[in-house]
CSV table of N, CA and C in Angstrom, one decimal:
chain,number,residue,atom,x,y,z
A,1,UNK,N,0.9,-1.2,0.0
A,1,UNK,CA,0.0,0.0,0.0
A,1,UNK,C,0.9,1.2,0.0
A,2,UNK,N,0.6,2.2,-0.9
A,2,UNK,CA,1.4,3.4,-1.0
A,2,UNK,C,1.1,4.3,0.1
A,3,UNK,N,1.9,5.3,0.4
A,3,UNK,CA,1.7,6.3,1.4
A,3,UNK,C,0.4,7.1,1.2
A,4,UNK,N,0.1,7.5,-0.1
A,4,UNK,CA,-1.1,8.2,-0.4
A,4,UNK,C,-2.4,7.3,-0.1
A,5,UNK,N,-2.3,6.1,-0.5
A,5,UNK,CA,-3.4,5.1,-0.2
A,5,UNK,C,-3.6,5.0,1.2
A,6,UNK,N,-2.5,4.9,2.0
A,6,UNK,CA,-2.7,4.7,3.5
A,6,UNK,C,-3.4,6.0,4.1
A,7,UNK,N,-3.0,7.2,3.6
A,7,UNK,CA,-3.6,8.4,4.1
A,7,UNK,C,-5.0,8.4,3.7
A,8,UNK,N,-5.4,8.1,2.5
A,8,UNK,CA,-6.8,8.1,2.1
A,8,UNK,C,-7.6,7.1,2.9
A,9,UNK,N,-7.1,5.9,3.2
A,9,UNK,CA,-7.7,4.9,4.0
A,9,UNK,C,-7.9,5.5,5.4
A,10,UNK,N,-6.9,6.1,6.0
A,10,UNK,CA,-6.9,6.6,7.3
A,10,UNK,C,-8.0,7.7,7.4
A,11,UNK,N,-8.0,8.6,6.4
A,11,UNK,CA,-9.0,9.7,6.4
A,11,UNK,C,-10.4,9.1,6.3
A,12,UNK,N,-10.6,8.1,5.4
A,12,UNK,CA,-11.9,7.5,5.3
A,12,UNK,C,-12.3,6.9,6.7
A,13,UNK,N,-11.4,6.2,7.3
A,13,UNK,CA,-11.6,5.5,8.6
A,13,UNK,C,-12.0,6.5,9.6
A,14,UNK,N,-11.3,7.6,9.7
A,14,UNK,CA,-11.6,8.7,10.8
A,14,UNK,C,-12.9,9.3,10.5
A,15,UNK,N,-13.2,9.6,9.2
A,15,UNK,CA,-14.5,10.3,8.9
A,15,UNK,C,-15.6,9.3,9.2
A,16,UNK,N,-15.4,8.0,9.0
A,16,UNK,CA,-16.4,7.0,9.3
A,16,UNK,C,-16.7,6.9,10.8
A,17,UNK,N,-15.6,7.0,11.6
A,17,UNK,CA,-15.8,7.0,13.1
A,17,UNK,C,-16.5,8.2,13.5
A,18,UNK,N,-16.2,9.4,12.9
A,18,UNK,CA,-16.9,10.6,13.3
A,18,UNK,C,-18.4,10.5,13.0
A,19,UNK,N,-18.7,9.9,11.9
A,19,UNK,CA,-20.1,9.7,11.5
A,19,UNK,C,-20.8,8.8,12.5
A,20,UNK,N,-20.2,7.8,13.0
A,20,UNK,CA,-20.8,6.9,14.0
A,20,UNK,C,-21.0,7.7,15.3
A,21,UNK,N,-20.1,8.6,15.7
A,21,UNK,CA,-20.3,9.3,17.0
A,21,UNK,C,-21.3,10.4,16.9
A,22,UNK,N,-21.7,10.9,15.7
A,22,UNK,CA,-22.7,11.9,15.6
A,22,UNK,C,-24.1,11.4,15.9
A,23,UNK,N,-24.9,12.3,16.3
A,23,UNK,CA,-26.4,12.0,16.5
A,23,UNK,C,-27.1,12.4,15.3
A,24,UNK,N,-28.2,11.7,15.0
A,24,UNK,CA,-29.0,11.9,13.9
A,24,UNK,C,-30.5,12.0,14.3
A,25,UNK,N,-31.2,12.9,13.7
A,25,UNK,CA,-32.6,13.1,14.1
A,25,UNK,C,-33.3,14.1,13.2
A,26,UNK,N,-34.4,14.6,13.7
A,26,UNK,CA,-35.2,15.6,13.0
A,26,UNK,C,-34.9,17.0,13.7
A,27,UNK,N,-34.9,18.0,12.9
A,27,UNK,CA,-34.8,19.4,13.4
A,27,UNK,C,-36.1,20.1,13.1
A,28,UNK,N,-36.7,20.7,14.1
A,28,UNK,CA,-37.9,21.4,14.0
A,28,UNK,C,-37.7,22.8,14.7
A,29,UNK,N,-38.7,23.6,14.7
A,29,UNK,CA,-38.5,25.0,15.2
A,29,UNK,C,-39.7,25.3,16.2
A,30,UNK,N,-39.3,25.9,17.3
A,30,UNK,CA,-40.4,26.3,18.3
A,30,UNK,C,-40.4,27.8,18.5
A,31,UNK,N,-39.4,28.6,17.9
A,31,UNK,CA,-39.5,30.0,18.0
A,31,UNK,C,-39.3,30.7,19.3
A,32,UNK,N,-38.5,30.0,20.2
A,32,UNK,CA,-38.3,30.5,21.5
A,32,UNK,C,-37.0,31.3,21.7
A,33,UNK,N,-36.5,32.0,20.7
A,33,UNK,CA,-35.3,32.8,20.8
A,33,UNK,C,-35.4,33.9,21.8
A,34,UNK,N,-34.4,34.1,22.6
A,34,UNK,CA,-34.4,35.2,23.6
A,34,UNK,C,-35.0,34.8,24.9
A,35,UNK,N,-35.5,33.5,25.0
A,35,UNK,CA,-36.1,33.1,26.2
A,35,UNK,C,-35.2,32.1,26.9
A,36,UNK,N,-35.2,32.0,28.2
A,36,UNK,CA,-34.3,31.2,29.0
A,36,UNK,C,-34.6,29.7,28.8
A,37,UNK,N,-35.8,29.4,28.5
A,37,UNK,CA,-36.2,28.0,28.4
A,37,UNK,C,-36.2,27.2,29.7
A,38,UNK,N,-36.4,25.9,29.7
A,38,UNK,CA,-36.5,25.1,30.9
A,38,UNK,C,-35.1,25.0,31.6
A,39,UNK,N,-34.1,25.4,30.9
A,39,UNK,CA,-32.7,25.4,31.6
A,39,UNK,C,-32.4,26.7,32.3
A,40,UNK,N,-33.3,27.7,32.3
A,40,UNK,CA,-33.0,29.0,32.9
A,40,UNK,C,-31.7,29.5,32.4
A,41,UNK,N,-31.4,29.2,31.1
A,41,UNK,CA,-30.1,29.6,30.5
A,41,UNK,C,-30.2,31.0,29.9
A,42,UNK,N,-29.4,31.9,30.4
A,42,UNK,CA,-29.4,33.2,29.7
A,42,UNK,C,-28.2,33.5,28.9
A,43,UNK,N,-27.1,32.8,29.1
A,43,UNK,CA,-25.8,33.0,28.4
A,43,UNK,C,-25.9,32.2,27.0
A,44,UNK,N,-25.7,33.0,25.9
A,44,UNK,CA,-25.6,32.4,24.6
A,44,UNK,C,-24.4,32.9,23.9
A,45,UNK,N,-23.4,32.1,23.6
A,45,UNK,CA,-22.2,32.6,22.9
A,45,UNK,C,-22.5,33.3,21.6
A,46,UNK,N,-21.7,34.3,21.3
A,46,UNK,CA,-21.8,35.0,20.0
A,46,UNK,C,-21.9,34.1,18.9
A,47,UNK,N,-22.8,34.3,18.0
A,47,UNK,CA,-22.9,33.5,16.7
A,47,UNK,C,-23.6,32.2,16.9
A,48,UNK,N,-24.1,31.9,18.2
A,48,UNK,CA,-24.8,30.6,18.5
A,48,UNK,C,-26.3,30.8,18.5
A,49,UNK,N,-27.0,29.8,18.2
A,49,UNK,CA,-28.5,29.8,18.3
A,49,UNK,C,-28.8,29.1,19.6
A,50,UNK,N,-30.1,29.0,19.9
A,50,UNK,CA,-30.5,28.2,21.1
A,50,UNK,C,-31.3,27.0,20.6
A,51,UNK,N,-31.3,26.0,21.3
A,51,UNK,CA,-31.9,24.7,20.9
A,51,UNK,C,-32.5,24.0,22.1
A,52,UNK,N,-33.6,23.3,21.9
A,52,UNK,CA,-34.2,22.5,22.9
A,52,UNK,C,-33.8,21.0,22.6
A,53,UNK,N,-33.3,20.4,23.6
A,53,UNK,CA,-32.9,19.0,23.5
A,53,UNK,C,-34.0,18.0,23.7
A,54,UNK,N,-34.0,16.9,23.0
A,54,UNK,CA,-35.0,15.9,23.1
A,54,UNK,C,-35.0,15.4,24.5
A,55,UNK,N,-36.2,14.9,24.9
A,55,UNK,CA,-36.4,14.4,26.3
A,55,UNK,C,-35.4,13.3,26.7
A,56,UNK,N,-35.1,12.3,25.8
A,56,UNK,CA,-34.3,11.2,26.1
A,56,UNK,C,-32.8,11.6,26.4
A,57,UNK,N,-32.4,12.7,25.8
A,57,UNK,CA,-31.0,13.1,25.9
A,57,UNK,C,-30.9,14.4,26.9
A,58,UNK,N,-32.0,14.8,27.4
A,58,UNK,CA,-32.0,16.0,28.3
A,58,UNK,C,-31.2,15.7,29.6
A,59,UNK,N,-31.2,14.4,30.0
A,59,UNK,CA,-30.4,13.9,31.1
A,59,UNK,C,-30.7,14.7,32.4
A,60,UNK,N,-32.0,14.9,32.7
A,60,UNK,CA,-32.4,15.6,33.9
A,60,UNK,C,-31.9,17.0,34.1
A,61,UNK,N,-31.5,17.7,33.0
A,61,UNK,CA,-31.0,19.0,33.0
A,61,UNK,C,-29.5,19.1,32.9
A,62,UNK,N,-28.8,18.0,33.0
A,62,UNK,CA,-27.3,18.0,32.9
A,62,UNK,C,-26.8,18.5,31.5
A,63,UNK,N,-27.7,18.4,30.5
A,63,UNK,CA,-27.3,18.9,29.2
A,63,UNK,C,-27.4,20.4,29.0
A,64,UNK,N,-28.0,21.0,30.0
A,64,UNK,CA,-28.2,22.5,29.9
A,64,UNK,C,-26.9,23.2,29.8
A,65,UNK,N,-26.8,24.1,28.9
A,65,UNK,CA,-25.5,24.9,28.7
A,65,UNK,C,-24.5,24.2,27.8
A,66,UNK,N,-24.7,23.0,27.4
A,66,UNK,CA,-23.8,22.3,26.5
A,66,UNK,C,-23.9,22.9,25.1
A,67,UNK,N,-22.9,22.9,24.3
A,67,UNK,CA,-22.9,23.4,23.0
A,67,UNK,C,-22.9,22.3,22.0
A,68,UNK,N,-23.5,22.5,20.8
A,68,UNK,CA,-23.6,21.5,19.8
A,68,UNK,C,-23.3,22.2,18.4
A,69,UNK,N,-22.9,21.3,17.5
A,69,UNK,CA,-22.7,21.8,16.1
A,69,UNK,C,-23.5,20.8,15.3
A,70,UNK,N,-24.3,21.3,14.4
A,70,UNK,CA,-25.2,20.4,13.6
A,70,UNK,C,-25.3,20.9,12.1
A,71,UNK,N,-25.7,20.0,11.3
A,71,UNK,CA,-25.9,20.3,9.9
A,71,UNK,C,-27.3,19.7,9.4
A,72,UNK,N,-28.0,20.5,8.7
A,72,UNK,CA,-29.2,20.0,8.0
A,72,UNK,C,-29.0,19.9,6.5
A,73,UNK,N,-29.8,19.0,5.9
A,73,UNK,CA,-29.6,18.8,4.5
A,73,UNK,C,-31.0,18.9,3.8
A,74,UNK,N,-31.0,19.9,2.8
A,74,UNK,CA,-32.3,20.1,2.1
A,74,UNK,C,-32.0,20.2,0.6
A,75,UNK,N,-32.6,19.4,-0.2
A,75,UNK,CA,-32.4,19.4,-1.6
A,75,UNK,C,-30.9,19.4,-2.0
A,76,UNK,N,-30.1,18.6,-1.3
A,76,UNK,CA,-28.7,18.5,-1.6
A,76,UNK,C,-27.9,19.7,-1.0
A,77,UNK,N,-28.5,20.6,-0.3
A,77,UNK,CA,-27.7,21.7,0.3
A,77,UNK,C,-27.5,21.4,1.8
A,78,UNK,N,-26.3,21.7,2.2
A,78,UNK,CA,-25.9,21.5,3.6
A,78,UNK,C,-25.8,22.8,4.3
A,79,UNK,N,-26.5,23.0,5.4
A,79,UNK,CA,-26.6,24.2,6.2
A,79,UNK,C,-26.2,23.8,7.6
A,80,UNK,N,-25.0,24.4,8.1
A,80,UNK,CA,-24.5,24.0,9.4
A,80,UNK,C,-24.7,25.2,10.4
A,81,UNK,N,-24.8,24.8,11.7
A,81,UNK,CA,-25.1,25.8,12.7
A,81,UNK,C,-24.4,25.4,14.0
A,82,UNK,N,-24.2,26.3,14.9
A,82,UNK,CA,-23.8,26.0,16.3
A,82,UNK,C,-24.9,26.6,17.2
A,83,UNK,N,-25.1,25.8,18.3
A,83,UNK,CA,-26.2,26.2,19.2
A,83,UNK,C,-25.8,25.8,20.7
A,84,UNK,N,-26.5,26.4,21.6
A,84,UNK,CA,-26.4,26.0,23.0
A,84,UNK,C,-27.7,25.5,23.5
A,85,UNK,N,-27.7,24.5,24.3
A,85,UNK,CA,-28.9,23.9,24.8
A,85,UNK,C,-29.5,24.8,25.9
A,86,UNK,N,-30.7,25.3,25.7
A,86,UNK,CA,-31.3,26.1,26.7
A,86,UNK,C,-32.8,25.7,27.1
A,87,UNK,N,-33.2,24.5,26.5
A,87,UNK,CA,-34.6,24.1,26.7
A,87,UNK,C,-34.7,22.6,26.5
A,88,UNK,N,-35.9,22.1,26.8
A,88,UNK,CA,-36.2,20.7,26.6
A,88,UNK,C,-37.4,20.5,25.7
A,89,UNK,N,-37.3,19.6,24.8
A,89,UNK,CA,-38.4,19.3,23.9
A,89,UNK,C,-39.0,17.9,24.3
A,90,UNK,N,-40.1,17.9,25.1
A,90,UNK,CA,-40.6,16.7,25.6
A,90,UNK,C,-41.2,15.7,24.5
A,91,UNK,N,-41.7,16.3,23.4
A,91,UNK,CA,-42.2,15.5,22.4
A,91,UNK,C,-41.2,15.0,21.3
A,92,UNK,N,-40.0,15.5,21.4
A,92,UNK,CA,-39.0,15.1,20.4
A,92,UNK,C,-38.4,13.7,20.8
A,93,UNK,N,-38.0,13.0,19.8
A,93,UNK,CA,-37.5,11.6,19.9
A,93,UNK,C,-35.9,11.7,20.1
A,94,UNK,N,-35.3,10.7,20.5
A,94,UNK,CA,-33.8,10.6,20.6
A,94,UNK,C,-33.2,11.1,19.4
A,95,UNK,N,-32.2,12.0,19.5
A,95,UNK,CA,-31.5,12.6,18.3
A,95,UNK,C,-32.2,13.8,17.8
A,96,UNK,N,-33.4,14.1,18.1
A,96,UNK,CA,-34.1,15.3,17.6
A,96,UNK,C,-33.7,16.5,18.3
A,97,UNK,N,-33.8,17.7,17.6
A,97,UNK,CA,-33.5,19.0,18.2
A,97,UNK,C,-34.7,19.9,17.7
A,98,UNK,N,-35.0,20.8,18.6
A,98,UNK,CA,-36.0,21.8,18.3
A,98,UNK,C,-35.4,23.2,18.4
A,99,UNK,N,-35.2,23.9,17.3
A,99,UNK,CA,-34.5,25.1,17.2
A,99,UNK,C,-35.3,26.3,17.8
A,100,UNK,N,-34.6,27.1,18.6
A,100,UNK,CA,-35.2,28.2,19.3
A,100,UNK,C,-35.3,29.5,18.4
A,101,UNK,N,-35.5,29.3,17.1
A,101,UNK,CA,-35.7,30.4,16.2
A,101,UNK,C,-37.0,30.2,15.4
A,102,UNK,N,-37.5,31.2,14.8
A,102,UNK,CA,-38.7,31.0,14.0
A,102,UNK,C,-38.3,30.2,12.7
A,103,UNK,N,-39.2,29.4,12.3
A,103,UNK,CA,-38.9,28.6,11.1
A,103,UNK,C,-40.1,27.7,10.9
A,104,UNK,N,-40.0,26.9,9.8
A,104,UNK,CA,-41.1,26.0,9.5
A,104,UNK,C,-40.5,24.8,8.9
A,105,UNK,N,-41.1,23.7,9.2
A,105,UNK,CA,-40.6,22.4,8.5
A,105,UNK,C,-39.9,21.5,9.5
A,106,UNK,N,-39.6,20.3,8.9
A,106,UNK,CA,-38.9,19.3,9.6
A,106,UNK,C,-37.8,18.8,8.7
A,107,UNK,N,-36.5,18.9,9.2
A,107,UNK,CA,-35.4,18.6,8.4
A,107,UNK,C,-34.5,17.5,9.1
A,108,UNK,N,-33.8,16.7,8.2
A,108,UNK,CA,-32.8,15.8,8.8
A,108,UNK,C,-31.7,16.6,9.3
A,109,UNK,N,-31.2,16.2,10.5
A,109,UNK,CA,-30.0,16.9,11.1
A,109,UNK,C,-29.1,15.8,11.7
A,110,UNK,N,-27.8,16.1,11.5
A,110,UNK,CA,-26.7,15.4,12.1
A,110,UNK,C,-26.0,16.4,13.0
A,111,UNK,N,-25.7,15.9,14.3
A,111,UNK,CA,-25.1,16.9,15.2
A,111,UNK,C,-24.3,16.1,16.2
A,112,UNK,N,-23.5,16.9,16.9
A,112,UNK,CA,-22.7,16.3,18.0
A,112,UNK,C,-22.4,17.4,19.0
A,113,UNK,N,-22.0,17.1,20.2
A,113,UNK,CA,-21.6,18.0,21.2
A,113,UNK,C,-20.2,18.6,20.9
A,114,UNK,N,-20.0,19.8,21.1
A,114,UNK,CA,-18.7,20.5,20.9
A,114,UNK,C,-18.3,21.3,22.2
A,115,UNK,N,-17.1,21.6,22.3
A,115,UNK,CA,-16.7,22.5,23.4
A,115,UNK,C,-17.2,23.9,23.2
A,116,UNK,N,-17.8,24.4,24.2
A,116,UNK,CA,-18.3,25.8,24.1
A,116,UNK,C,-17.2,26.8,24.1
A,117,UNK,N,-17.4,27.9,23.4
A,117,UNK,CA,-16.3,29.0,23.4
A,117,UNK,C,-16.1,29.5,24.9
A,118,UNK,N,-14.9,29.9,25.1
A,118,UNK,CA,-14.6,30.4,26.4
A,118,UNK,C,-15.3,31.7,26.7
A,119,UNK,N,-15.7,31.9,27.9
A,119,UNK,CA,-16.3,33.2,28.4
A,119,UNK,C,-16.2,33.3,29.9
A,120,UNK,N,-16.5,34.4,30.4
A,120,UNK,CA,-16.5,34.6,31.9
A,120,UNK,C,-17.6,33.8,32.5
A,121,UNK,N,-17.3,33.1,33.6
A,121,UNK,CA,-18.3,32.4,34.3
A,121,UNK,C,-19.3,33.3,35.0
A,122,UNK,N,-20.6,32.9,35.0
A,122,UNK,CA,-21.6,33.7,35.6
A,122,UNK,C,-22.3,32.8,36.7
A,123,UNK,N,-22.2,33.1,37.9
A,123,UNK,CA,-22.8,32.4,39.0
A,123,UNK,C,-24.1,33.1,39.4
A,124,UNK,N,-25.2,32.4,39.6
A,124,UNK,CA,-26.4,32.9,40.2
A,124,UNK,C,-27.0,31.9,41.2
A,125,UNK,N,-27.8,32.5,42.0
A,125,UNK,CA,-28.5,31.6,43.0
A,125,UNK,C,-30.0,31.9,42.9
A,126,UNK,N,-30.8,30.9,43.4
A,126,UNK,CA,-32.2,31.1,43.5
A,126,UNK,C,-32.7,30.5,44.8
A,127,UNK,N,-33.4,31.3,45.6
A,127,UNK,CA,-34.0,30.7,46.8
A,127,UNK,C,-33.1,30.2,47.8
A,128,UNK,N,-31.8,30.7,47.8
A,128,UNK,CA,-30.8,30.1,48.7
A,128,UNK,C,-30.7,30.8,50.0
A,129,UNK,N,-30.2,30.1,51.0
A,129,UNK,CA,-30.0,30.6,52.4
A,129,UNK,C,-28.9,29.9,53.0
A,130,UNK,N,-28.6,30.0,54.3
A,130,UNK,CA,-27.5,29.4,54.9
A,130,UNK,C,-27.6,27.8,55.1
A,131,UNK,N,-28.8,27.3,54.8
A,131,UNK,CA,-29.0,25.8,54.9
A,131,UNK,C,-29.2,25.2,53.6
A,132,UNK,N,-29.5,26.0,52.6
A,132,UNK,CA,-29.9,25.4,51.2
A,132,UNK,C,-29.3,26.3,50.2
A,133,UNK,N,-28.7,25.7,49.2
A,133,UNK,CA,-28.1,26.5,48.1
A,133,UNK,C,-28.6,25.9,46.8
A,134,UNK,N,-29.1,26.8,45.9
A,134,UNK,CA,-29.5,26.4,44.5
A,134,UNK,C,-28.7,27.3,43.6
A,135,UNK,N,-27.7,26.7,42.9
A,135,UNK,CA,-26.7,27.5,42.2
A,135,UNK,C,-26.7,27.2,40.7
A,136,UNK,N,-26.5,28.2,39.9
A,136,UNK,CA,-26.4,28.1,38.4
A,136,UNK,C,-25.1,28.7,38.0
A,137,UNK,N,-24.4,27.9,37.1
A,137,UNK,CA,-23.2,28.4,36.5
A,137,UNK,C,-23.3,28.4,35.0
A,138,UNK,N,-23.1,29.5,34.4
A,138,UNK,CA,-23.2,29.6,32.9
A,138,UNK,C,-21.8,30.1,32.4
A,139,UNK,N,-21.6,29.8,31.1
A,139,UNK,CA,-20.4,30.3,30.4
A,139,UNK,C,-19.3,29.3,30.3
A,140,UNK,N,-19.4,28.1,30.9
A,140,UNK,CA,-18.3,27.1,30.8
A,140,UNK,C,-18.7,25.9,30.0
A,141,UNK,N,-20.0,25.8,29.5
A,141,UNK,CA,-20.5,24.6,29.0
A,141,UNK,C,-21.4,23.9,30.0
A,142,UNK,N,-21.8,22.7,29.7
A,142,UNK,CA,-22.7,22.0,30.6
A,142,UNK,C,-21.9,21.6,31.8
A,143,UNK,N,-22.5,21.7,33.0
A,143,UNK,CA,-21.9,21.4,34.3
A,143,UNK,C,-22.0,19.9,34.5
A,144,UNK,N,-20.9,19.3,34.8
A,144,UNK,CA,-20.8,17.8,35.0
A,144,UNK,C,-21.0,17.5,36.5
A,145,UNK,N,-20.5,18.4,37.4
A,145,UNK,CA,-20.7,18.2,38.8
A,145,UNK,C,-20.3,19.4,39.6
A,146,UNK,N,-20.7,19.5,40.8
A,146,UNK,CA,-20.4,20.7,41.7
A,146,UNK,C,-20.4,20.2,43.1
A,147,UNK,N,-19.5,20.9,43.9
A,147,UNK,CA,-19.4,20.7,45.3
A,147,UNK,C,-19.4,22.1,45.9
A,148,UNK,N,-20.0,22.2,47.1
A,148,UNK,CA,-20.0,23.4,47.9
A,148,UNK,C,-19.5,23.1,49.3
A,149,UNK,N,-18.4,23.7,49.7
A,149,UNK,CA,-17.7,23.3,50.9
A,149,UNK,C,-17.6,21.8,51.1
A,150,UNK,N,-17.2,21.2,50.0
A,150,UNK,CA,-16.9,19.7,50.0
A,150,UNK,C,-18.2,18.9,49.9
A,151,UNK,N,-19.4,19.4,50.0
A,151,UNK,CA,-20.6,18.7,49.9
A,151,UNK,C,-21.0,18.6,48.4
A,152,UNK,N,-21.4,17.4,48.0
A,152,UNK,CA,-21.8,17.1,46.6
A,152,UNK,C,-23.2,17.7,46.3
A,153,UNK,N,-23.3,18.4,45.2
A,153,UNK,CA,-24.6,19.0,44.8
A,153,UNK,C,-25.3,18.0,43.9
A,154,UNK,N,-26.6,18.2,43.8
A,154,UNK,CA,-27.4,17.4,42.9
A,154,UNK,C,-28.0,18.3,41.8
A,155,UNK,N,-28.0,17.8,40.6
A,155,UNK,CA,-28.5,18.6,39.5
A,155,UNK,C,-30.0,18.6,39.5
A,156,UNK,N,-30.6,19.7,39.0
A,156,UNK,CA,-32.0,19.9,38.9
A,156,UNK,C,-32.4,20.0,37.4
A,157,UNK,N,-33.7,19.7,37.1
A,157,UNK,CA,-34.1,19.8,35.7
A,157,UNK,C,-34.0,21.1,35.0
A,158,UNK,N,-33.8,22.2,35.8
A,158,UNK,CA,-33.7,23.5,35.3
A,158,UNK,C,-32.3,24.0,35.2
A,159,UNK,N,-31.3,23.1,35.2
A,159,UNK,CA,-29.9,23.4,35.1
A,159,UNK,C,-29.2,24.0,36.3
A,160,UNK,N,-29.9,24.0,37.4
A,160,UNK,CA,-29.3,24.5,38.7
A,160,UNK,C,-28.7,23.2,39.4
A,161,UNK,N,-27.9,23.5,40.4
A,161,UNK,CA,-27.3,22.5,41.3
A,161,UNK,C,-27.7,22.8,42.7
A,162,UNK,N,-28.1,21.8,43.5
A,162,UNK,CA,-28.6,22.0,44.8
A,162,UNK,C,-27.8,21.3,45.9
A,163,UNK,N,-27.5,22.1,47.0
A,163,UNK,CA,-26.8,21.5,48.1
A,163,UNK,C,-27.6,21.8,49.4
A,164,UNK,N,-27.6,20.9,50.3
A,164,UNK,CA,-28.3,21.1,51.6
A,164,UNK,C,-27.2,21.0,52.7
A,165,UNK,N,-27.3,21.9,53.7
A,165,UNK,CA,-26.4,21.9,54.8
A,165,UNK,C,-27.2,22.1,56.1
A,166,UNK,N,-27.4,21.0,56.9
A,166,UNK,CA,-28.2,21.1,58.1
A,166,UNK,C,-27.5,22.0,59.2
A,167,UNK,N,-26.2,22.2,59.0
A,167,UNK,CA,-25.5,23.0,60.1
A,167,UNK,C,-25.8,24.5,59.9
A,168,UNK,N,-26.3,24.9,58.7
A,168,UNK,CA,-26.6,26.3,58.5
A,168,UNK,C,-25.3,27.1,58.2
A,169,UNK,N,-24.3,26.5,57.6
A,169,UNK,CA,-23.0,27.2,57.4
A,169,UNK,C,-22.8,27.5,55.9
A,170,UNK,N,-23.8,27.6,55.1
A,170,UNK,CA,-23.6,28.0,53.7
A,170,UNK,C,-23.6,29.5,53.5
A,171,UNK,N,-23.6,30.3,54.6
A,171,UNK,CA,-23.6,31.7,54.5
A,171,UNK,C,-22.6,32.3,53.5
A,172,UNK,N,-21.9,33.3,54.0
A,172,UNK,CA,-21.0,34.1,53.1
A,172,UNK,C,-19.7,33.3,52.8
A,173,UNK,N,-19.3,33.3,51.5
A,173,UNK,CA,-18.1,32.8,51.1
A,173,UNK,C,-17.9,31.3,51.0
A,174,UNK,N,-18.9,30.5,50.7
A,174,UNK,CA,-18.7,29.1,50.6
A,174,UNK,C,-17.7,28.8,49.4
A,175,UNK,N,-16.9,27.7,49.5
A,175,UNK,CA,-16.0,27.3,48.5
A,175,UNK,C,-16.8,26.4,47.5
A,176,UNK,N,-16.9,26.9,46.2
A,176,UNK,CA,-17.7,26.2,45.2
A,176,UNK,C,-16.7,25.7,44.1
A,177,UNK,N,-16.8,24.4,43.9
A,177,UNK,CA,-16.0,23.7,42.8
A,177,UNK,C,-16.9,23.2,41.7
A,178,UNK,N,-16.6,23.5,40.5
A,178,UNK,CA,-17.4,23.1,39.4
A,178,UNK,C,-16.6,22.3,38.4
A,179,UNK,N,-17.1,21.2,37.9
A,179,UNK,CA,-16.5,20.5,36.7
A,179,UNK,C,-17.4,20.5,35.6
A,180,UNK,N,-16.9,20.7,34.4
A,180,UNK,CA,-17.7,20.9,33.2
A,180,UNK,C,-17.6,19.6,32.3
A,181,UNK,N,-18.7,19.5,31.5
A,181,UNK,CA,-18.7,18.4,30.5
A,181,UNK,C,-17.7,18.7,29.4
A,182,UNK,N,-17.1,17.6,28.9
A,182,UNK,CA,-16.2,17.8,27.7
A,182,UNK,C,-17.0,18.1,26.5
A,183,UNK,N,-16.3,18.6,25.5
A,183,UNK,CA,-17.0,19.0,24.2
A,183,UNK,C,-17.7,17.8,23.5
A,184,UNK,N,-16.9,16.7,23.2
A,184,UNK,CA,-17.5,15.7,22.4
A,184,UNK,C,-17.9,14.5,23.2
């Protein structure tokens, strides 16, 4: 086998692996641009759209804030986009996406998770006090896990993470550690 033939085979092999790793489904539109969606997600990277993830891959909210890249195919034309997950589509099937922009129709889509662009992290809380913390982190991609003062937090369906502390010591200055999902 010549060097060029080996490179061609390797390229074909790698492209085939990438195709196996990608998700495939239908792309529809719900027109929810500018809304936080069920993820309470306000951060959207420049040049990105928002998208609702199908119920099966929503993963109880752990997919909130993850970035994706996808391509649709219409009449032989390929149209690619980047988006951030900010909502859930309960009626969508595994692999389906519901675009948060105005549009009409149902299109074949291939997509995969990608690493989100870097940005400043934004922390927010909701209904928190010294015994209970409900924390949201945006700007780093989907959150994989979180601890507060060494206590493991649990994810919620709206993209927040919750910690309980019966001692009432969650007051000022708790130490928060966050780990993020990888891109692919």
